[in-house]
PDB file of C-alpha atoms in Angstrom:
ATOM      1  CA  MET A  25      35.174 -11.359  63.679  1.00 42.00           C
ATOM      2  CA  LEU A  26      33.304 -12.679  60.661  1.00 47.00           C
ATOM      3  CA  SER A  27      30.318 -14.199  60.650  1.00 45.00           C
ATOM      4  CA  THR A  28      30.684 -18.205  60.203  1.00 48.00           C
ATOM      5  CA  VAL A  29      27.269 -19.898  60.706  1.00 51.00           C
ATOM      6  CA  LYS A  30      24.964 -19.055  57.589  1.00 65.00           C
ATOM      7  CA  PRO A  31      21.749 -18.012  58.003  1.00 64.00           C
ATOM      8  CA  THR A  32      20.251 -18.787  55.454  1.00 70.00           C
ATOM      9  CA  ALA A  33      21.538 -22.662  56.318  1.00 65.00           C
ATOM     10  CA  THR A  34      17.863 -24.628  57.295  1.00 75.00           C
ATOM     11  CA  ASP A  35      15.522 -21.854  55.120  1.00 86.00           C
ATOM     12  CA  PRO A  36      13.234 -22.962  52.858  1.00 91.00           C
ATOM     13  CA  GLU A  37      12.293 -19.730  50.998  1.00 95.00           C
ATOM     14  CA  TYR A  38      15.921 -19.170  50.417  1.00 96.00           C
ATOM     15  CA  HIS A  39      15.825 -23.117  49.159  1.00 96.00           C
ATOM     16  CA  GLU A  40      12.992 -22.325  47.005  1.00 96.00           C
ATOM     17  CA  ILE A  41      14.377 -19.610  44.876  1.00 97.00           C
ATOM     18  CA  LEU A  42      17.400 -21.210  44.764  1.00 97.00           C
ATOM     19  CA  ARG A  43      15.652 -23.916  42.885  1.00 97.00           C
ATOM     20  CA  GLY A  44      13.795 -21.959  41.093  1.00 97.00           C
ATOM     21  CA  LEU A  45      16.813 -20.218  39.697  1.00 97.00           C
ATOM     22  CA  SER A  46      17.792 -23.908  39.197  1.00 98.00           C
ATOM     23  CA  GLU A  47      15.803 -24.802  37.380  1.00 97.00           C
ATOM     24  CA  GLY A  48      15.563 -21.396  35.351  1.00 96.00           C
ATOM     25  CA  SER A  49      19.501 -22.135  34.477  1.00 97.00           C
ATOM     26  CA  VAL A  50      17.658 -25.837  33.255  1.00 96.00           C
ATOM     27  CA  ASN A  51      14.840 -24.248  31.449  1.00 94.00           C
ATOM     28  CA  ARG A  52      16.828 -21.372  29.571  1.00 91.00           C
ATOM     29  CA  HIS A  53      20.305 -21.111  28.549  1.00 92.00           C
ATOM     30  CA  PHE A  54      22.404 -20.596  26.192  1.00 96.00           C
ATOM     31  CA  ASP A  55      24.849 -22.642  23.947  1.00 97.00           C
ATOM     32  CA  PRO A  56      27.552 -19.388  22.585  1.00 97.00           C
ATOM     33  CA  TYR A  57      27.743 -21.447  19.807  1.00 97.00           C
ATOM     34  CA  VAL A  58      24.194 -23.496  18.889  1.00 97.00           C
ATOM     35  CA  ASP A  59      22.662 -19.640  19.929  1.00 97.00           C
ATOM     36  CA  ILE A  60      25.037 -17.517  17.836  1.00 97.00           C
ATOM     37  CA  ASP A  61      25.301 -18.026  14.332  1.00 96.00           C
ATOM     38  CA  TRP A  62      28.149 -16.738  13.919  1.00 97.00           C
ATOM     39  CA  ASN A  63      29.028 -17.376  10.085  1.00 96.00           C
ATOM     40  CA  SER A  64      25.347 -15.690   9.814  1.00 96.00           C
ATOM     41  CA  PRO A  65      26.006 -12.648   6.656  1.00 97.00           C
ATOM     42  CA  GLU A  66      24.323 -10.410   8.994  1.00 96.00           C
ATOM     43  CA  PHE A  67      27.710 -11.057  11.797  1.00 97.00           C
ATOM     44  CA  ALA A  68      29.758  -9.985   9.080  1.00 97.00           C
ATOM     45  CA  VAL A  69      32.816  -7.108  10.156  1.00 97.00           C
ATOM     46  CA  HIS A  70      33.143  -4.447   8.246  1.00 97.00           C
ATOM     47  CA  SER A  71      35.257  -1.481   9.395  1.00 95.00           C
ATOM     48  CA  ASP A  72      32.678   0.945   7.653  1.00 97.00           C
ATOM     49  CA  ASP A  73      30.027   0.004   9.456  1.00 98.00           C
ATOM     50  CA  PRO A  74      28.619   3.243  11.178  1.00 97.00           C
ATOM     51  CA  ARG A  75      26.416   0.527  13.560  1.00 97.00           C
ATOM     52  CA  TRP A  76      29.838   0.778  15.492  1.00 98.00           C
ATOM     53  CA  ILE A  77      30.047   4.611  16.870  1.00 97.00           C
ATOM     54  CA  MET A  78      29.471   5.142  20.176  1.00 96.00           C
ATOM     55  CA  PRO A  79      25.949   5.622  20.981  1.00 94.00           C
ATOM     56  CA  ALA A  80      25.403   8.416  23.105  1.00 92.00           C
ATOM     57  CA  GLU A  81      24.944   5.630  26.919  1.00 92.00           C
ATOM     58  CA  ASP A  82      28.099   5.211  26.587  1.00 94.00           C
ATOM     59  CA  PRO A  83      30.545   7.428  28.734  1.00 95.00           C
ATOM     60  CA  LEU A  84      32.791   8.147  25.789  1.00 96.00           C
ATOM     61  CA  GLY A  85      30.394   8.177  22.900  1.00 96.00           C
ATOM     62  CA  ARG A  86      28.006  11.017  23.779  1.00 95.00           C
ATOM     63  CA  HIS A  87      30.904  13.043  24.844  1.00 97.00           C
ATOM     64  CA  PRO A  88      31.249  16.298  22.426  1.00 97.00           C
ATOM     65  CA  TRP A  89      35.112  15.077  21.514  1.00 98.00           C
ATOM     66  CA  TYR A  90      34.131  11.862  20.386  1.00 98.00           C
ATOM     67  CA  ARG A  91      32.015  12.917  18.125  1.00 97.00           C
ATOM     68  CA  ALA A  92      33.577  15.587  16.621  1.00 98.00           C
ATOM     69  CA  GLN A  93      35.674  12.612  15.417  1.00 98.00           C
ATOM     70  CA  PRO A  94      35.387  11.535  11.685  1.00 98.00           C
ATOM     71  CA  VAL A  95      32.853   8.990  10.965  1.00 98.00           C
ATOM     72  CA  GLU A  96      36.140   6.836   9.944  1.00 97.00           C
ATOM     73  CA  LYS A  97      37.380   7.231  13.416  1.00 98.00           C
ATOM     74  CA  GLN A  98      34.198   7.075  15.739  1.00 98.00           C
ATOM     75  CA  ILE A  99      34.001   2.990  14.125  1.00 98.00           C
ATOM     76  CA  ALA A 100      37.383   2.674  15.019  1.00 97.00           C
ATOM     77  CA  ILE A 101      37.503   3.391  18.762  1.00 98.00           C
ATOM     78  CA  GLY A 102      34.240   1.785  18.814  1.00 97.00           C
ATOM     79  CA  MET A 103      35.346  -1.838  17.181  1.00 97.00           C
ATOM     80  CA  TRP A 104      37.361  -1.464  19.765  1.00 96.00           C
ATOM     81  CA  ARG A 105      35.709   0.113  22.549  1.00 95.00           C
ATOM     82  CA  GLN A 106      33.036  -3.191  22.195  1.00 96.00           C
ATOM     83  CA  ALA A 107      36.160  -5.660  21.667  1.00 97.00           C
ATOM     84  CA  GLY A 108      38.250  -4.203  25.507  1.00 95.00           C
ATOM     85  CA  ILE A 109      34.314  -4.168  27.556  1.00 95.00           C
ATOM     86  CA  ALA A 110      34.696  -7.791  25.796  1.00 96.00           C
ATOM     87  CA  LYS A 111      37.567  -8.563  27.181  1.00 96.00           C
ATOM     88  CA  VAL A 112      36.832  -7.136  30.789  1.00 94.00           C
ATOM     89  CA  GLY A 113      33.932  -9.314  31.141  1.00 94.00           C
ATOM     90  CA  LEU A 114      35.737 -12.404  30.136  1.00 95.00           C
ATOM     91  CA  ASP A 115      38.761 -11.341  32.802  1.00 93.00           C
ATOM     92  CA  PHE A 116      35.732 -11.012  35.349  1.00 93.00           C
ATOM     93  CA  GLU A 117      34.120 -13.836  34.366  1.00 94.00           C
ATOM     94  CA  GLN A 118      36.919 -15.860  35.228  1.00 93.00           C
ATOM     95  CA  LEU A 119      37.753 -14.640  38.197  1.00 92.00           C
ATOM     96  CA  LEU A 120      34.398 -15.183  39.706  1.00 94.00           C
ATOM     97  CA  ILE A 121      33.902 -18.797  38.173  1.00 96.00           C
ATOM     98  CA  ARG A 122      37.133 -19.056  39.864  1.00 94.00           C
ATOM     99  CA  GLY A 123      35.869 -17.690  43.057  1.00 95.00           C
ATOM    100  CA  LEU A 124      32.669 -20.037  42.886  1.00 97.00           C
ATOM    101  CA  MET A 125      34.499 -23.281  42.536  1.00 96.00           C
ATOM    102  CA  GLN A 126      36.350 -22.136  46.182  1.00 95.00           C
ATOM    103  CA  TYR A 127      33.012 -20.876  48.001  1.00 97.00           C
ATOM    104  CA  LEU A 128      31.460 -24.966  46.631  1.00 97.00           C
ATOM    105  CA  ILE A 129      33.900 -26.086  48.573  1.00 95.00           C
ATOM    106  CA  ALA A 130      32.903 -25.032  51.407  1.00 94.00           C
ATOM    107  CA  VAL A 131      29.217 -25.649  51.013  1.00 96.00           C
ATOM    108  CA  PRO A 132      27.816 -29.456  52.823  1.00 95.00           C
ATOM    109  CA  ASN A 133      25.288 -32.277  50.546  1.00 96.00           C
ATOM    110  CA  GLY A 134      22.056 -31.076  50.239  1.00 94.00           C
ATOM    111  CA  ASP A 135      22.627 -27.634  50.394  1.00 96.00           C
ATOM    112  CA  PRO A 136      21.260 -26.233  46.879  1.00 97.00           C
ATOM    113  CA  GLU A 137      23.060 -23.659  46.463  1.00 97.00           C
ATOM    114  CA  PHE A 138      25.416 -26.372  45.046  1.00 97.00           C
ATOM    115  CA  ARG A 139      23.436 -26.975  41.752  1.00 98.00           C
ATOM    116  CA  TYR A 140      22.459 -23.538  41.659  1.00 98.00           C
ATOM    117  CA  ILE A 141      25.986 -21.640  41.728  1.00 98.00           C
ATOM    118  CA  THR A 142      27.793 -24.694  39.808  1.00 98.00           C
ATOM    119  CA  HIS A 143      25.014 -23.738  37.158  1.00 98.00           C
ATOM    120  CA  GLU A 144      25.987 -19.868  37.397  1.00 98.00           C
ATOM    121  CA  ALA A 145      29.130 -21.313  37.013  1.00 98.00           C
ATOM    122  CA  ALA A 146      28.536 -23.091  33.814  1.00 98.00           C
ATOM    123  CA  GLU A 147      27.033 -20.314  32.102  1.00 98.00           C
ATOM    124  CA  GLU A 148      29.628 -17.726  32.853  1.00 98.00           C
ATOM    125  CA  CYS A 149      31.928 -20.160  30.917  1.00 98.00           C
ATOM    126  CA  ASN A 150      29.664 -19.828  28.194  1.00 98.00           C
ATOM    127  CA  HIS A 151      30.131 -16.690  28.310  1.00 98.00           C
ATOM    128  CA  THR A 152      33.450 -16.598  28.225  1.00 98.00           C
ATOM    129  CA  MET A 153      33.743 -18.243  25.119  1.00 98.00           C
ATOM    130  CA  MET A 154      30.559 -15.519  23.804  1.00 98.00           C
ATOM    131  CA  PHE A 155      32.908 -12.673  24.131  1.00 98.00           C
ATOM    132  CA  GLN A 156      36.078 -14.665  23.213  1.00 97.00           C
ATOM    133  CA  GLU A 157      34.756 -15.185  19.821  1.00 98.00           C
ATOM    134  CA  MET A 158      33.247 -11.964  19.211  1.00 98.00           C
ATOM    135  CA  ILE A 159      36.279 -10.351  20.309  1.00 97.00           C
ATOM    136  CA  ASN A 160      38.278 -13.224  17.440  1.00 97.00           C
ATOM    137  CA  ARG A 161      35.996 -11.585  15.070  1.00 97.00           C
ATOM    138  CA  ILE A 162      35.547  -7.338  15.817  1.00 97.00           C
ATOM    139  CA  GLY A 163      39.528  -8.447  14.635  1.00 94.00           C
ATOM    140  CA  TYR A 164      41.396  -5.864  17.209  1.00 88.00           C
ATOM    141  CA  LEU A 165      43.445  -9.018  19.052  1.00 87.00           C
ATOM    142  CA  ASP A 166      45.560  -5.799  20.907  1.00 90.00           C
ATOM    143  CA  VAL A 167      42.128  -5.246  23.128  1.00 94.00           C
ATOM    144  CA  ILE A 168      43.326  -5.936  26.772  1.00 90.00           C
ATOM    145  CA  GLY A 169      41.641  -6.592  29.682  1.00 87.00           C
ATOM    146  CA  MET A 170      42.233  -5.726  33.695  1.00 84.00           C
ATOM    147  CA  GLY A 171      45.378  -4.199  34.191  1.00 77.00           C
ATOM    148  CA  THR A 172      48.354  -4.681  36.082  1.00 73.00           C
ATOM    149  CA  ILE A 173      46.907  -2.763  39.087  1.00 71.00           C
ATOM    150  CA  ASP A 174      43.290  -4.117  38.361  1.00 73.00           C
ATOM    151  CA  ARG A 175      44.455  -7.711  38.881  1.00 73.00           C
ATOM    152  CA  LYS A 176      46.425  -7.131  42.227  1.00 74.00           C
ATOM    153  CA  LEU A 177      43.085  -5.475  43.153  1.00 71.00           C
ATOM    154  CA  THR A 178      41.359  -8.681  42.786  1.00 75.00           C
ATOM    155  CA  MET A 179      42.998 -11.060  44.245  1.00 79.00           C
ATOM    156  CA  ILE A 180      41.644 -10.386  48.010  1.00 82.00           C
ATOM    157  CA  ILE A 181      38.689 -12.213  46.316  1.00 83.00           C
ATOM    158  CA  TRP A 182      40.803 -15.452  47.168  1.00 81.00           C
ATOM    159  CA  PRO A 183      40.110 -14.387  51.026  1.00 89.00           C
ATOM    160  CA  ALA A 184      37.350 -13.239  51.165  1.00 91.00           C
ATOM    161  CA  VAL A 185      35.763 -16.418  49.532  1.00 94.00           C
ATOM    162  CA  LYS A 186      36.974 -18.101  52.112  1.00 91.00           C
ATOM    163  CA  TYR A 187      36.527 -15.395  55.618  1.00 93.00           C
ATOM    164  CA  PHE A 188      34.471 -13.092  54.118  1.00 96.00           C
ATOM    165  CA  PRO A 189      31.759 -14.155  51.748  1.00 96.00           C
ATOM    166  CA  GLU A 190      29.451 -11.529  51.997  1.00 97.00           C
ATOM    167  CA  LEU A 191      32.070  -9.434  50.782  1.00 96.00           C
ATOM    168  CA  PHE A 192      32.522 -11.518  47.587  1.00 96.00           C
ATOM    169  CA  PHE A 193      29.118 -11.650  46.445  1.00 97.00           C
ATOM    170  CA  THR A 194      29.191  -7.937  47.343  1.00 97.00           C
ATOM    171  CA  MET A 195      32.702  -7.604  44.604  1.00 95.00           C
ATOM    172  CA  ILE A 196      30.782 -10.116  42.228  1.00 94.00           C
ATOM    173  CA  LEU A 197      27.330  -6.659  41.869  1.00 96.00           C
ATOM    174  CA  GLY A 198      30.134  -4.696  42.017  1.00 95.00           C
ATOM    175  CA  GLY A 199      31.070  -6.321  38.267  1.00 93.00           C
ATOM    176  CA  GLU A 200      27.762  -7.485  37.532  1.00 95.00           C
ATOM    177  CA  GLU A 201      25.630  -3.850  37.455  1.00 95.00           C
ATOM    178  CA  PRO A 202      27.750  -0.922  36.164  1.00 94.00           C
ATOM    179  CA  ILE A 203      27.681  -3.452  32.339  1.00 94.00           C
ATOM    180  CA  ASP A 204      24.307  -5.029  32.754  1.00 94.00           C
ATOM    181  CA  HIS A 205      23.547  -1.055  33.882  1.00 94.00           C
ATOM    182  CA  LEU A 206      25.107  -0.077  30.166  1.00 93.00           C
ATOM    183  CA  GLN A 207      23.950  -3.220  28.224  1.00 94.00           C
ATOM    184  CA  LYS A 208      20.065  -2.703  29.580  1.00 94.00           C
ATOM    185  CA  SER A 209      20.357   1.241  28.770  1.00 93.00           C
ATOM    186  CA  LEU A 210      21.390  -0.396  24.892  1.00 93.00           C
ATOM    187  CA  LEU A 211      18.594  -2.890  24.382  1.00 94.00           C
ATOM    188  CA  ARG A 212      16.238  -0.296  26.163  1.00 92.00           C
ATOM    189  CA  GLY A 213      16.704   2.454  23.782  1.00 90.00           C
ATOM    190  CA  GLY A 214      16.537   0.014  20.490  1.00 91.00           C
ATOM    191  CA  VAL A 215      20.695   1.654  19.572  1.00 92.00           C
ATOM    192  CA  ASP A 216      21.325   0.517  16.619  1.00 95.00           C
ATOM    193  CA  LEU A 217      23.863  -2.189  17.398  1.00 96.00           C
ATOM    194  CA  HIS A 218      25.900  -4.676  14.906  1.00 97.00           C
ATOM    195  CA  PRO A 219      23.861  -7.664  14.440  1.00 97.00           C
ATOM    196  CA  MET A 220      26.926 -10.271  16.561  1.00 98.00           C
ATOM    197  CA  VAL A 221      26.932  -7.272  19.234  1.00 97.00           C
ATOM    198  CA  HIS A 222      23.160  -7.134  19.958  1.00 97.00           C
ATOM    199  CA  ARG A 223      22.767 -11.075  20.260  1.00 97.00           C
ATOM    200  CA  VAL A 224      26.070 -11.826  22.327  1.00 98.00           C
ATOM    201  CA  MET A 225      23.715  -8.524  24.591  1.00 97.00           C
ATOM    202  CA  GLN A 226      20.258  -9.670  24.787  1.00 97.00           C
ATOM    203  CA  ILE A 227      22.105 -14.016  25.949  1.00 97.00           C
ATOM    204  CA  HIS A 228      24.558 -12.038  28.671  1.00 97.00           C
ATOM    205  CA  VAL A 229      21.339  -9.942  29.618  1.00 97.00           C
ATOM    206  CA  ALA A 230      19.421 -12.694  29.769  1.00 96.00           C
ATOM    207  CA  GLU A 231      21.352 -15.213  31.772  1.00 97.00           C
ATOM    208  CA  GLU A 232      23.020 -12.403  34.026  1.00 96.00           C
ATOM    209  CA  ALA A 233      19.619 -11.284  35.039  1.00 96.00           C
ATOM    210  CA  ARG A 234      19.232 -14.942  37.048  1.00 97.00           C
ATOM    211  CA  HIS A 235      23.651 -14.184  38.329  1.00 97.00           C
ATOM    212  CA  ILE A 236      22.599 -10.513  39.970  1.00 97.00           C
ATOM    213  CA  SER A 237      19.046 -11.857  41.601  1.00 97.00           C
ATOM    214  CA  PHE A 238      21.267 -15.056  43.516  1.00 98.00           C
ATOM    215  CA  ALA A 239      24.090 -12.076  44.826  1.00 97.00           C
ATOM    216  CA  HIS A 240      21.111 -10.062  45.525  1.00 97.00           C
ATOM    217  CA  GLU A 241      19.859 -12.666  47.440  1.00 97.00           C
ATOM    218  CA  TYR A 242      22.455 -14.223  49.341  1.00 97.00           C
ATOM    219  CA  LEU A 243      22.896 -10.532  51.051  1.00 97.00           C
ATOM    220  CA  ARG A 244      19.476  -9.832  51.796  1.00 96.00           C
ATOM    221  CA  ARG A 245      19.032 -12.769  53.703  1.00 95.00           C
ATOM    222  CA  ASN A 246      22.732 -13.550  55.188  1.00 96.00           C
ATOM    223  CA  VAL A 247      23.433  -9.616  55.872  1.00 97.00           C
ATOM    224  CA  PRO A 248      20.919  -9.101  58.605  1.00 95.00           C
ATOM    225  CA  GLY A 249      22.240 -12.261  60.728  1.00 93.00           C
ATOM    226  CA  MET A 250      26.290 -11.282  60.853  1.00 95.00           C
ATOM    227  CA  ASN A 251      27.574  -9.341  63.800  1.00 95.00           C
ATOM    228  CA  VAL A 252      27.976  -5.801  64.385  1.00 96.00           C
ATOM    229  CA  VAL A 253      31.438  -5.638  63.605  1.00 96.00           C
ATOM    230  CA  THR A 254      31.282  -6.993  61.026  1.00 97.00           C
ATOM    231  CA  LYS A 255      28.871  -5.667  59.441  1.00 97.00           C
ATOM    232  CA  SER A 256      30.110  -2.104  59.606  1.00 97.00           C
ATOM    233  CA  VAL A 257      32.967  -2.969  57.990  1.00 98.00           C
ATOM    234  CA  LEU A 258      30.991  -4.630  55.249  1.00 98.00           C
ATOM    235  CA  SER A 259      28.562  -1.380  55.323  1.00 98.00           C
ATOM    236  CA  VAL A 260      31.534   0.590  54.257  1.00 98.00           C
ATOM    237  CA  LEU A 261      33.768  -1.737  52.167  1.00 97.00           C
ATOM    238  CA  PHE A 262      30.372  -2.051  50.060  1.00 98.00           C
ATOM    239  CA  PRO A 263      30.590   1.269  48.440  1.00 98.00           C
ATOM    240  CA  ILE A 264      33.962   0.957  48.057  1.00 97.00           C
ATOM    241  CA  ALA A 265      33.879  -2.130  45.973  1.00 96.00           C
ATOM    242  CA  MET A 266      30.875  -1.043  43.523  1.00 97.00           C
ATOM    243  CA  ARG A 267      33.792   2.159  42.911  1.00 96.00           C
ATOM    244  CA  VAL A 268      36.398   0.245  42.469  1.00 93.00           C
ATOM    245  CA  MET A 269      34.689  -2.423  40.291  1.00 93.00           C
ATOM    246  CA  LEU A 270      33.039   0.099  38.045  1.00 94.00           C
ATOM    247  CA  ASP A 271      36.503   1.594  37.004  1.00 92.00           C
ATOM    248  CA  MET A 272      37.711  -2.029  36.503  1.00 91.00           C
ATOM    249  CA  ILE A 273      34.812  -2.493  34.382  1.00 91.00           C
ATOM    250  CA  MET A 274      33.521   0.670  32.568  1.00 93.00           C
ATOM    251  CA  THR A 275      36.682   2.511  32.221  1.00 93.00           C
ATOM    252  CA  PRO A 276      39.162   1.837  29.126  1.00 93.00           C
ATOM    253  CA  PRO A 277      43.142   1.151  29.941  1.00 92.00           C
ATOM    254  CA  LYS A 278      45.789   3.258  29.499  1.00 92.00           C
ATOM    255  CA  GLU A 279      46.372   1.979  26.070  1.00 93.00           C
ATOM    256  CA  PHE A 280      42.812   2.617  24.544  1.00 95.00           C
ATOM    257  CA  VAL A 281      43.950   5.788  25.345  1.00 96.00           C
ATOM    258  CA  GLU A 282      47.034   6.467  23.619  1.00 95.00           C
ATOM    259  CA  LYS A 283      45.878   3.813  20.835  1.00 96.00           C
ATOM    260  CA  PHE A 284      43.176   6.678  19.447  1.00 97.00           C
ATOM    261  CA  ASP A 285      45.034  10.125  21.186  1.00 97.00           C
ATOM    262  CA  ILE A 286      42.585  10.435  23.553  1.00 98.00           C
ATOM    263  CA  PRO A 287      43.185  13.590  25.496  1.00 97.00           C
ATOM    264  CA  ALA A 288      43.001  13.578  29.153  1.00 97.00           C
ATOM    265  CA  GLU A 289      40.193  15.961  29.541  1.00 97.00           C
ATOM    266  CA  VAL A 290      37.605  14.060  27.911  1.00 97.00           C
ATOM    267  CA  MET A 291      38.356  10.978  29.634  1.00 97.00           C
ATOM    268  CA  ARG A 292      38.352  12.937  33.047  1.00 96.00           C
ATOM    269  CA  GLU A 293      35.159  13.925  31.800  1.00 96.00           C
ATOM    270  CA  ALA A 294      33.504  11.045  30.451  1.00 96.00           C
ATOM    271  CA  TYR A 295      35.112   9.023  33.352  1.00 96.00           C
ATOM    272  CA  TRP A 296      33.762   9.693  35.767  1.00 94.00           C
ATOM    273  CA  GLY A 297      34.157  13.770  36.775  1.00 94.00           C
ATOM    274  CA  GLY A 298      31.712  15.435  34.199  1.00 93.00           C
ATOM    275  CA  GLU A 299      28.300  15.943  35.283  1.00 93.00           C
ATOM    276  CA  GLU A 300      26.756  13.866  32.533  1.00 93.00           C
ATOM    277  CA  SER A 301      28.645  11.059  33.187  1.00 93.00           C
ATOM    278  CA  GLN A 302      28.328  11.248  37.175  1.00 95.00           C
ATOM    279  CA  THR A 303      24.173  11.503  37.244  1.00 95.00           C
ATOM    280  CA  ALA A 304      24.845   7.971  34.917  1.00 93.00           C
ATOM    281  CA  MET A 305      27.676   6.804  37.525  1.00 95.00           C
ATOM    282  CA  ARG A 306      24.661   7.186  40.251  1.00 96.00           C
ATOM    283  CA  ASN A 307      22.011   5.635  38.364  1.00 95.00           C
ATOM    284  CA  ILE A 308      23.961   2.365  37.542  1.00 95.00           C
ATOM    285  CA  PHE A 309      24.061   2.175  41.498  1.00 96.00           C
ATOM    286  CA  GLY A 310      20.009   2.925  42.424  1.00 95.00           C
ATOM    287  CA  ASP A 311      19.119  -1.954  42.488  1.00 95.00           C
ATOM    288  CA  VAL A 312      22.638  -2.149  45.340  1.00 97.00           C
ATOM    289  CA  ARG A 313      21.762   0.988  47.244  1.00 97.00           C
ATOM    290  CA  ALA A 314      18.530  -0.855  47.284  1.00 97.00           C
ATOM    291  CA  LEU A 315      19.911  -3.578  48.563  1.00 97.00           C
ATOM    292  CA  ALA A 316      22.082  -2.011  51.649  1.00 97.00           C
ATOM    293  CA  THR A 317      19.535  -0.217  52.236  1.00 97.00           C
ATOM    294  CA  ASN A 318      17.029  -2.589  52.958  1.00 96.00           C
ATOM    295  CA  SER A 319      20.226  -5.161  54.995  1.00 96.00           C
ATOM    296  CA  GLY A 320      21.027  -2.459  57.415  1.00 96.00           C
ATOM    297  CA  LEU A 321      24.066  -1.278  55.383  1.00 98.00           C
ATOM    298  CA  MET A 322      22.592   2.106  54.749  1.00 97.00           C
ATOM    299  CA  ASN A 323      24.500   3.497  58.978  1.00 97.00           C
ATOM    300  CA  PRO A 324      25.202   7.405  59.026  1.00 97.00           C
ATOM    301  CA  VAL A 325      29.454   6.062  58.527  1.00 98.00           C
ATOM    302  CA  ALA A 326      28.307   4.285  55.188  1.00 98.00           C
ATOM    303  CA  LYS A 327      25.887   6.659  54.005  1.00 98.00           C
ATOM    304  CA  LEU A 328      29.053   9.482  53.631  1.00 98.00           C
ATOM    305  CA  ALA A 329      30.804   6.504  52.431  1.00 98.00           C
ATOM    306  CA  TRP A 330      28.620   6.625  49.116  1.00 98.00           C
ATOM    307  CA  ARG A 331      28.454  10.636  49.029  1.00 98.00           C
ATOM    308  CA  LEU A 332      32.380  11.217  49.138  1.00 98.00           C
ATOM    309  CA  LEU A 333      32.551   8.241  46.487  1.00 97.00           C
ATOM    310  CA  GLY A 334      29.988   9.789  44.163  1.00 96.00           C
ATOM    311  CA  ILE A 335      28.026   7.239  43.900  1.00 97.00           C
ATOM    312  CA  ASP A 336      24.925   7.969  46.979  1.00 97.00           C
ATOM    313  CA  GLY A 337      21.268   8.490  45.144  1.00 95.00           C
ATOM    314  CA  PRO A 338      17.850   7.430  45.109  1.00 94.00           C
ATOM    315  CA  VAL A 339      16.816   3.651  45.433  1.00 93.00           C
ATOM    316  CA  THR A 340      15.432   2.071  42.855  1.00 89.00           C
ATOM    317  CA  ARG A 341      11.374   0.191  43.927  1.00 86.00           C
ATOM    318  CA  TYR A 342      12.147  -2.718  41.630  1.00 83.00           C
ATOM    319  CA  ARG A 343      15.155  -4.525  40.397  1.00 77.00           C
ATOM    320  CA  SER A 344      16.164  -2.727  37.192  1.00 74.00           C
ATOM    321  CA  GLU A 345      13.818   0.509  37.463  1.00 80.00           C
ATOM    322  CA  PRO A 346      14.722   2.729  34.669  1.00 74.00           C
ATOM    323  CA  ALA A 347      16.326   5.609  36.151  1.00 66.00           C
ATOM    324  CA  ARG A 348      13.727   8.456  37.539  1.00 56.00           C
ATOM    325  CA  LYS A 349      13.349  11.876  36.021  1.00 51.00           C
ATOM    326  CA  ALA A 350      13.273  14.854  38.183  1.00 38.00           C
ATOM    327  CA  ALA A 351       9.583  16.337  37.114  1.00 29.00           C
TER     328      ALA A 351
END
């Protein structure tokens, strides 16, 4: 049932793209303990700093309940939320690193995938240190990353790497696209973020651009050559992976809800029941909808799955295109 031969094995254009990505990792990479001045006075963390208040780009940050809270509570929630996002990101990066290392075992000598994927894994290792350092300095050491159920769901990664790599790279996109979309929205919007958070976001967005580009390129070139049955299975699993990974990466855990006594209806509206949050959710996946369409994964059954999951919508015309507003 599953594909066994990589169409990209002798694809010179794909190999040239990989060499370009690898050179990018050499010429523009970051070390969290060289490129971030953690001890800079402007990076100091203060519990009365209004820059920790969550902006309107955040699903909970835009909710009227949050905006009605006292400033000190908004700041406390914002600090925990930033630390929590970093912790989930750290957990995801660790899973990704292990999956990439497992994938590399089967990469033959001479294949340029080996070099690029190793570069990516090294950058993800740096991201885990960067996220952990930020968590430590924010001071909310009770933050948790992925919950118990989320961790069990990620167990599908290991067999997927070996037997269904297209699904593995789909899951990578499901984890990377939501946080990348949020961070780009914050940076593009000129939000007055805490300088430490701003610098971490800048570095993460810069390097994740390569990682997301690779996953897109891998799927764009490998999916069309899959056999009909496997391709049909992936067409349905693709939107499911996007929706599941969105909740894993972007929805706060119950510990966060309990700590700040957030009403259940507020959480439902913010993640992802309210009209505005549903629109935001659809916007997150514009790029991957374009990828699925261009790769031949948008058959009638798949389109129904995208719609039922609430993540259907228009495709982007180019990578990271801001959401188009209705006239």
